[in-house]
CSV table of C-alpha atoms in Angstrom, one decimal:
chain,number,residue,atom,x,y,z
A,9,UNK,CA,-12.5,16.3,-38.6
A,10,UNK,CA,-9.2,16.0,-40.2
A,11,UNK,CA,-10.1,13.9,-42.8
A,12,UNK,CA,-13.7,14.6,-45.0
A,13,UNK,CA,-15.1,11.5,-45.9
A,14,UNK,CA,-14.1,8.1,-46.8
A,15,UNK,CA,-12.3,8.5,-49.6
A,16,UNK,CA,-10.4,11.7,-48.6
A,17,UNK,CA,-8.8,9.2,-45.7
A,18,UNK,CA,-8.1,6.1,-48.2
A,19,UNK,CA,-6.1,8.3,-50.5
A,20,UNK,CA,-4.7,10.7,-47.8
A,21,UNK,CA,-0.6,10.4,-47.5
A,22,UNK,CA,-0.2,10.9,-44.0
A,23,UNK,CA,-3.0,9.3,-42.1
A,24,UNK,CA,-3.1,10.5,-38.2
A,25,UNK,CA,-5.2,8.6,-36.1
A,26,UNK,CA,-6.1,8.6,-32.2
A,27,UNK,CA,-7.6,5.3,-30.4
A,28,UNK,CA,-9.8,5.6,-27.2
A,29,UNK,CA,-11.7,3.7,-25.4
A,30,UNK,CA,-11.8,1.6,-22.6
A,31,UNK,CA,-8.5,-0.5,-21.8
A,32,UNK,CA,-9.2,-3.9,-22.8
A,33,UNK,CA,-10.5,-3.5,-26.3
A,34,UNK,CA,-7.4,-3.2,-28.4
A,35,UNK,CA,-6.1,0.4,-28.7
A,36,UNK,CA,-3.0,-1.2,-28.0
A,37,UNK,CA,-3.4,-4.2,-30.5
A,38,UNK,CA,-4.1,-2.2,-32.9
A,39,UNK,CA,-1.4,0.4,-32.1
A,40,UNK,CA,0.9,-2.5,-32.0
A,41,UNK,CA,-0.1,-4.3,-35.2
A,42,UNK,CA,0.3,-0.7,-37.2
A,43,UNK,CA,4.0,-0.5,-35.7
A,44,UNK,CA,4.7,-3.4,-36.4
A,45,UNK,CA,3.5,-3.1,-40.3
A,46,UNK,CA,6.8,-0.8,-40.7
A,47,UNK,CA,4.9,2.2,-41.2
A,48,UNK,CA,3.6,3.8,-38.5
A,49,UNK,CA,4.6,5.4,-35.3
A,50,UNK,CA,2.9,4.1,-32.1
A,51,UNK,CA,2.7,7.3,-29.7
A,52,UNK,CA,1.7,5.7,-26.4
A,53,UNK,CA,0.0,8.0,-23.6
A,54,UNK,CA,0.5,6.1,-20.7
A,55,UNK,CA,3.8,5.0,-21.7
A,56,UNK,CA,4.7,9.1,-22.1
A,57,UNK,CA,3.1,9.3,-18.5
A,58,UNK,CA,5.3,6.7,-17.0
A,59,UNK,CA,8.8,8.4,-18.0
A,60,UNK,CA,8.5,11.8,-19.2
A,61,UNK,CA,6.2,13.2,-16.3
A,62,UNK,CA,5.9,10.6,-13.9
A,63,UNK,CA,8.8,8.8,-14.4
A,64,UNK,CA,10.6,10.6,-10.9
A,65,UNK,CA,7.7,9.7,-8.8
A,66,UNK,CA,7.2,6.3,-10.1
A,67,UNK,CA,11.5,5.9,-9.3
A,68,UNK,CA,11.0,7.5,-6.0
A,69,UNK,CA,7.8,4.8,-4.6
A,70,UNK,CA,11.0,2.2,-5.4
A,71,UNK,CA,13.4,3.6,-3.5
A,72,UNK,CA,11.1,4.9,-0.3
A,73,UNK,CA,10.2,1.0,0.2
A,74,UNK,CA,14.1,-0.4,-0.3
A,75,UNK,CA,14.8,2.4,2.1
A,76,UNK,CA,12.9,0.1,4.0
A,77,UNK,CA,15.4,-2.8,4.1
A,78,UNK,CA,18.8,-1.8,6.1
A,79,UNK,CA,21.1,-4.1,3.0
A,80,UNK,CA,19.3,-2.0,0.2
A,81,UNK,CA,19.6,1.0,2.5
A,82,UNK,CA,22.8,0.6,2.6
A,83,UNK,CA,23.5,0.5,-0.7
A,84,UNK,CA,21.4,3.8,-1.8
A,85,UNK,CA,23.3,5.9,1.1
A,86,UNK,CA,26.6,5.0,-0.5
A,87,UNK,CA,25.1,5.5,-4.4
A,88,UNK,CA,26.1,1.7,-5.0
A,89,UNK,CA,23.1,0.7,-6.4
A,90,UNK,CA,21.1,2.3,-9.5
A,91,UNK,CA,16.7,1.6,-8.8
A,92,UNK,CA,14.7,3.1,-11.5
A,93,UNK,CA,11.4,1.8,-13.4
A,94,UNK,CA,11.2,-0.3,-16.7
A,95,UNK,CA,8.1,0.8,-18.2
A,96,UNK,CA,7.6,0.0,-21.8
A,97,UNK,CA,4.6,-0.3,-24.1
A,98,UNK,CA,3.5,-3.4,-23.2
A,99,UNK,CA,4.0,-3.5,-19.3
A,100,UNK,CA,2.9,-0.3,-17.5
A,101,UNK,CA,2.8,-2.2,-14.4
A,102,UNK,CA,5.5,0.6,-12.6
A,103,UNK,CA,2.9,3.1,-13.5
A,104,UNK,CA,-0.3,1.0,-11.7
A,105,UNK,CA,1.8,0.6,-9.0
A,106,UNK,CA,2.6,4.5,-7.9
A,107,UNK,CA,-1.4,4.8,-8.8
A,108,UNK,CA,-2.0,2.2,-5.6
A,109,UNK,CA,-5.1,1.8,-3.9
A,110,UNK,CA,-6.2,3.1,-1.1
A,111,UNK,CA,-7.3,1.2,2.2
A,112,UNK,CA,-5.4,-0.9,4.7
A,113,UNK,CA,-1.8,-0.5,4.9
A,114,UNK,CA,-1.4,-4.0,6.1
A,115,UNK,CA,-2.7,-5.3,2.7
A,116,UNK,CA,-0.4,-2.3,0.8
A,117,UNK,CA,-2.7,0.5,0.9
A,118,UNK,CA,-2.5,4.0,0.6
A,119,UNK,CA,-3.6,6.9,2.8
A,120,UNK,CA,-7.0,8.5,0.8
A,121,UNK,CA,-5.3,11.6,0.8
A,122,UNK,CA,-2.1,10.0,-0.6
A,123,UNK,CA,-4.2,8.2,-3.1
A,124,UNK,CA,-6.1,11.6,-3.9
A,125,UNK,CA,-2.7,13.9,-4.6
A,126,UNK,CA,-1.1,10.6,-6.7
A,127,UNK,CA,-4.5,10.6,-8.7
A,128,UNK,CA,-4.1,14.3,-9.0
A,129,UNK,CA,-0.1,13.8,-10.2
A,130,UNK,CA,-1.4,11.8,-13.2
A,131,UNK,CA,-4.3,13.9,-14.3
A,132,UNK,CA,-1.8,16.3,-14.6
A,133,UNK,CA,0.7,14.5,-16.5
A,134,UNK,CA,-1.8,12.7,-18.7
A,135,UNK,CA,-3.2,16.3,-20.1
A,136,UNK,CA,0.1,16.6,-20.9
A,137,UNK,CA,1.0,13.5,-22.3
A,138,UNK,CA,-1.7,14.0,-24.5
A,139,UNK,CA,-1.1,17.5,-25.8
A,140,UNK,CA,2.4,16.4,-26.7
A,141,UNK,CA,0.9,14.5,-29.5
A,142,UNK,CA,1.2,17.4,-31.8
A,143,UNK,CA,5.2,17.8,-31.4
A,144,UNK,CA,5.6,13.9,-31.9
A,145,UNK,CA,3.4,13.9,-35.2
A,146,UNK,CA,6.6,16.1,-36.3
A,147,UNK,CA,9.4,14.5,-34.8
A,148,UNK,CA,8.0,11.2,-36.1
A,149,UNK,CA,7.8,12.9,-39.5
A,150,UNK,CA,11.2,14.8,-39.5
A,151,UNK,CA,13.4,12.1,-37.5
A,152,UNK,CA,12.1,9.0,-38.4
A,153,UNK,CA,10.4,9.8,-41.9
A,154,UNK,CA,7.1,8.1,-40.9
A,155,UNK,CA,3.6,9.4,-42.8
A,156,UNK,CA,1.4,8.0,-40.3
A,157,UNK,CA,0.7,8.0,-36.6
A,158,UNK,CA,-1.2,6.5,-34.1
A,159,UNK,CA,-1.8,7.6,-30.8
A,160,UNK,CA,-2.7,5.0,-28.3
A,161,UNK,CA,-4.3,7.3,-25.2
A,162,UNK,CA,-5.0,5.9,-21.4
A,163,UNK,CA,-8.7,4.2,-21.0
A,164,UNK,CA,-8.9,7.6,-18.7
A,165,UNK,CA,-9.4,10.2,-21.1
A,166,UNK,CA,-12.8,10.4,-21.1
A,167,UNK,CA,-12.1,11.6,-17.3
A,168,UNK,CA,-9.3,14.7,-18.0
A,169,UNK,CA,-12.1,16.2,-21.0
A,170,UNK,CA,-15.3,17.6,-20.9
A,171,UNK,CA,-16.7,15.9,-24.3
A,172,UNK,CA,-19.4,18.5,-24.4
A,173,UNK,CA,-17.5,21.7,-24.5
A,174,UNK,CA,-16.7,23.1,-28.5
A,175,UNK,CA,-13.6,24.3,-26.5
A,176,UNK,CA,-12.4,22.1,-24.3
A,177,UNK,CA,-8.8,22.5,-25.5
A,178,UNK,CA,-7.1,19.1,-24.8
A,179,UNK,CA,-9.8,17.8,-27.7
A,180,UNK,CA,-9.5,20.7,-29.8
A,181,UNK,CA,-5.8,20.2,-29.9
A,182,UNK,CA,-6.5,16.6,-30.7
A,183,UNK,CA,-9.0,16.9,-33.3
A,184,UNK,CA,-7.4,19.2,-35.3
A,185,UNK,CA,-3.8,17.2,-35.9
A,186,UNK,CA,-6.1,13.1,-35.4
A,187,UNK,CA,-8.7,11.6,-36.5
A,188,UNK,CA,-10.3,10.5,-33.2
A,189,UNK,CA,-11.4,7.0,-33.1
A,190,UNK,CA,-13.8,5.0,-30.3
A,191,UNK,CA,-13.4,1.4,-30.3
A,192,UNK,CA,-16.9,1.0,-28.3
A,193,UNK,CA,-17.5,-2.7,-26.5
A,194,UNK,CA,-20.6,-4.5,-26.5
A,195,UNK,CA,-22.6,-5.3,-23.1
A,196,UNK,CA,-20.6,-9.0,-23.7
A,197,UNK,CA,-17.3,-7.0,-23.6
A,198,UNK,CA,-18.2,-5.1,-20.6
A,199,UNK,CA,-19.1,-8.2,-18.6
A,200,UNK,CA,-15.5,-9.6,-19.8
A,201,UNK,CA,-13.5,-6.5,-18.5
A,202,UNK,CA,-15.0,-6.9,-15.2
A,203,UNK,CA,-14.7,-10.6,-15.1
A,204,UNK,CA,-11.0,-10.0,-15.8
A,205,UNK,CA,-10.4,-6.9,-13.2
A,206,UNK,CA,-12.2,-8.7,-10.7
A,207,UNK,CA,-9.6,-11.6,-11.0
A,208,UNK,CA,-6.4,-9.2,-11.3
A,209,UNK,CA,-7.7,-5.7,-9.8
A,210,UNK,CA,-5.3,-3.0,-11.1
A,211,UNK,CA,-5.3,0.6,-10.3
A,212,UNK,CA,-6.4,3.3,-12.6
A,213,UNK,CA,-7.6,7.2,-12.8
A,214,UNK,CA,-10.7,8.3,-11.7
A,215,UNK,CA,-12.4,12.0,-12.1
A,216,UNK,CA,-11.6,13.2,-8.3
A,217,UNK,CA,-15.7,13.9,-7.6
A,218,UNK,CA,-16.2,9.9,-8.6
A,219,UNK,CA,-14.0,8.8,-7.0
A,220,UNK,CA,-14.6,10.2,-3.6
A,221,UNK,CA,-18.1,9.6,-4.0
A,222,UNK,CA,-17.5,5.8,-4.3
A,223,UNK,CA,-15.2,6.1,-1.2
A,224,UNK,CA,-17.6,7.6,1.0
A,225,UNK,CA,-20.8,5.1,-0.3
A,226,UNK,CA,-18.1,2.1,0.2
A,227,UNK,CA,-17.3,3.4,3.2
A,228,UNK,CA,-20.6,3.8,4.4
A,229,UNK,CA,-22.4,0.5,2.8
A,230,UNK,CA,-19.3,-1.8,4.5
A,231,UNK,CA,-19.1,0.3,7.7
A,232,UNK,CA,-15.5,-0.4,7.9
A,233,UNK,CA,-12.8,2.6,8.9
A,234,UNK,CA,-10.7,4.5,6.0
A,235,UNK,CA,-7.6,2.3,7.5
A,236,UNK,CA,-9.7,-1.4,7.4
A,237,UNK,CA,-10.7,-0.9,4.1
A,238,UNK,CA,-9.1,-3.5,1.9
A,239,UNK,CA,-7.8,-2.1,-1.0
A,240,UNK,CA,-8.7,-4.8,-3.9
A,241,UNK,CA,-12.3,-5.0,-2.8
A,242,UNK,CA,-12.6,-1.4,-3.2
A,243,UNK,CA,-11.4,-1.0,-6.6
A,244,UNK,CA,-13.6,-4.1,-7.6
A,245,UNK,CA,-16.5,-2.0,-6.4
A,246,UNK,CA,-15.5,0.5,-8.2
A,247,UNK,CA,-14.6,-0.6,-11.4
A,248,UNK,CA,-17.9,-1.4,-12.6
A,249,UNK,CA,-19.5,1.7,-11.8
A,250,UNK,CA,-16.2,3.1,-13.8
A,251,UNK,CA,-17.6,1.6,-16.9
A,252,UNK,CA,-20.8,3.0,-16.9
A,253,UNK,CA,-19.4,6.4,-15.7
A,254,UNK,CA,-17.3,6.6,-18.5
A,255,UNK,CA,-19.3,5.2,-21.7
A,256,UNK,CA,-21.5,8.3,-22.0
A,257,UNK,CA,-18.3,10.2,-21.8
A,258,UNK,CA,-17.1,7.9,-24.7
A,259,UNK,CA,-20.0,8.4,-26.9
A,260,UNK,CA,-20.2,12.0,-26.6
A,261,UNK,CA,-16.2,12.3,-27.2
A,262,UNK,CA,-17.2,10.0,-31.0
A,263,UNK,CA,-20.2,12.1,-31.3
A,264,UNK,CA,-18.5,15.3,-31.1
A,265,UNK,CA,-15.1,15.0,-32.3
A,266,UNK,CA,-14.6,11.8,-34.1
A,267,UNK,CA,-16.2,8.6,-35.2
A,268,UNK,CA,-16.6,4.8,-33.2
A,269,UNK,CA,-15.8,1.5,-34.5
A,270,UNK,CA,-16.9,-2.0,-33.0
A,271,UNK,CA,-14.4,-4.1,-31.2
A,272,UNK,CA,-16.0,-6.8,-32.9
A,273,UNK,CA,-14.3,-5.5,-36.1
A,274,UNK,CA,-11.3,-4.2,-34.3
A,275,UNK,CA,-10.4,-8.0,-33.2
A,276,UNK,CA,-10.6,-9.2,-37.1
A,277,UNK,CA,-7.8,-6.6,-38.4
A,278,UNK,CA,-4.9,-8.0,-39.4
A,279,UNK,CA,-3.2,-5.6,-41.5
A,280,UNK,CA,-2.7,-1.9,-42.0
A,281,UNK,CA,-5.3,-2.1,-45.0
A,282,UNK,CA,-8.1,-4.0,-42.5
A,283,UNK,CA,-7.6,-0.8,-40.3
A,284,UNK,CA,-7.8,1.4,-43.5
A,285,UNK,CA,-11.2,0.1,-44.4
A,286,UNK,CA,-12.4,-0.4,-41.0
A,287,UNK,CA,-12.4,3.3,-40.7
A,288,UNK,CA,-13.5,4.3,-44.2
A,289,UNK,CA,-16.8,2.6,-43.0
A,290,UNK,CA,-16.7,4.6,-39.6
A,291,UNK,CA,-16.6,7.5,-41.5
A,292,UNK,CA,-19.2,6.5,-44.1
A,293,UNK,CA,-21.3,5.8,-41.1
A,294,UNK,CA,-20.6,9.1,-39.8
């Protein structure tokens, strides 16, 4: 790790941090609150995802469906009209929505094989997203004149790694320019997430051998074609199982190449100096 110990973090002049964990648990709040403190820069994965390498795709998805409409066709044909996605930090919603689902066209879903190459589209850009973290620590340095940074990375990291591996080299990369941090939930947190998916289902990444293994068992268990299935109800089945598939991932990512914190404590920081000392005590635990 980057830092060795406690105290070599508290009095270190440029503090480098890296939140994971799953979506839901406040990498983002956290990220946000640090901004917003005046001295940090927030680096945000899935906001690097949505514009610098998926940014075309996402723009694309808009204008296949106007195409759709003869008045908005129209207006593309004669380059009278500008579509393009408004992603920012807070609402990644453009992003979710190239993702899809797959299932039943009728209720907006995708083709699985459409689903399948989109899915593999953003593991690709997310392993780069990630491993631009090393030229933004500079440019936030050399540009802006920030010390610190904080990179806020996609709930689906744990997926694009293999925690296990001394050389995966996405992690090395990381680890050796952040300190890694896992904001673990509780089995209370857990049960929120899915209460809260279950009532607005969103789409997300999934390692491709899950993911077509929950296919074919939903497939299967409901009996129901690949063109019936209805798309919310699969990714409601499939969230929870998500969870569990990715917190041994999680653990062995903090185990290996960082440190965890509660998200208990992470919803009682206030300021920069709450975060200092919640991870001083991470690495004391460590």
């Amino acid at each position: 790790m980057i830092y060795q110990g406690a105290q070599d973090w508290r009095s270190a002049r440029q503090k480098r941090v890296l939140l994971f964990g799953m979506s839901g648990l406040g990498k983002t709040y956290l990220a946000n609150m640090l901004r917003a403190s005046g001295g940090w820069f927030h680096y945000s994965v899935d906001y690097r995802i949505g514009t610098r390498y998926m940014g075309e795709h996402i723009a694309d998805n808009f204008k296949r469906e106007a195409m759709k409409n003869p008045f908005l066709r129209e207006l593309l044909l004669t380059d009278s009209v500008y579509i393009a996605s408004n992603i920012t930090f807070d609402n990644l919603a453009p992003l979710s929505t190239y993702l899809g689902k797959p299932g039943d066209p009728a209720k907006g879903g995708l083709p699985f094989d459409e689903y399948m190459a989109r899915q593999a589209l953003h593991r690709e850009a997310e392993v780069a997203a990630m491993l631009d973290t090393t030229r933004f620590i500079d440019r936030a340095h050399d540009i802006y004149g920030y010390d610190n940074f904080v990179c806020d990375t996609s709930g689906s990291i744990c997926e694009v790694v293999d925690p296990e591996d001394p050389a995966d080299p996405v992690l090395t990369e990381l680890s050796a320019h952040h300190l890694m941090i896992w904001i673990e939930g509780s089995e209370a947190h857990t049960e929120e997430l899915i209460r809260r998916f279950v009532k607005a289902p969103k789409p997300m990444y999934y390692q491709p051998a899950f993911l077509e293994a929950a296919w074919d068992d939903y497939l299967a268990s409901h009996d129901v074609r690949p063109d019936k299935v209805d798309p919310d109800d699969f990714i409601r089945a499939t969230y929870a199982r998500a969870l569990a598939h990715r917190q041994p991932r999680y653990a062995a990512m903090a185990r290996n190449w960082g440190v965890k914190v509660c998200a208990d404590e992470v919803a009682r920081v206030r300021t920069p100096e709450d975060f200092t000392e919640l991870v001083a005590r991470a690495l004391e635990a460590q």
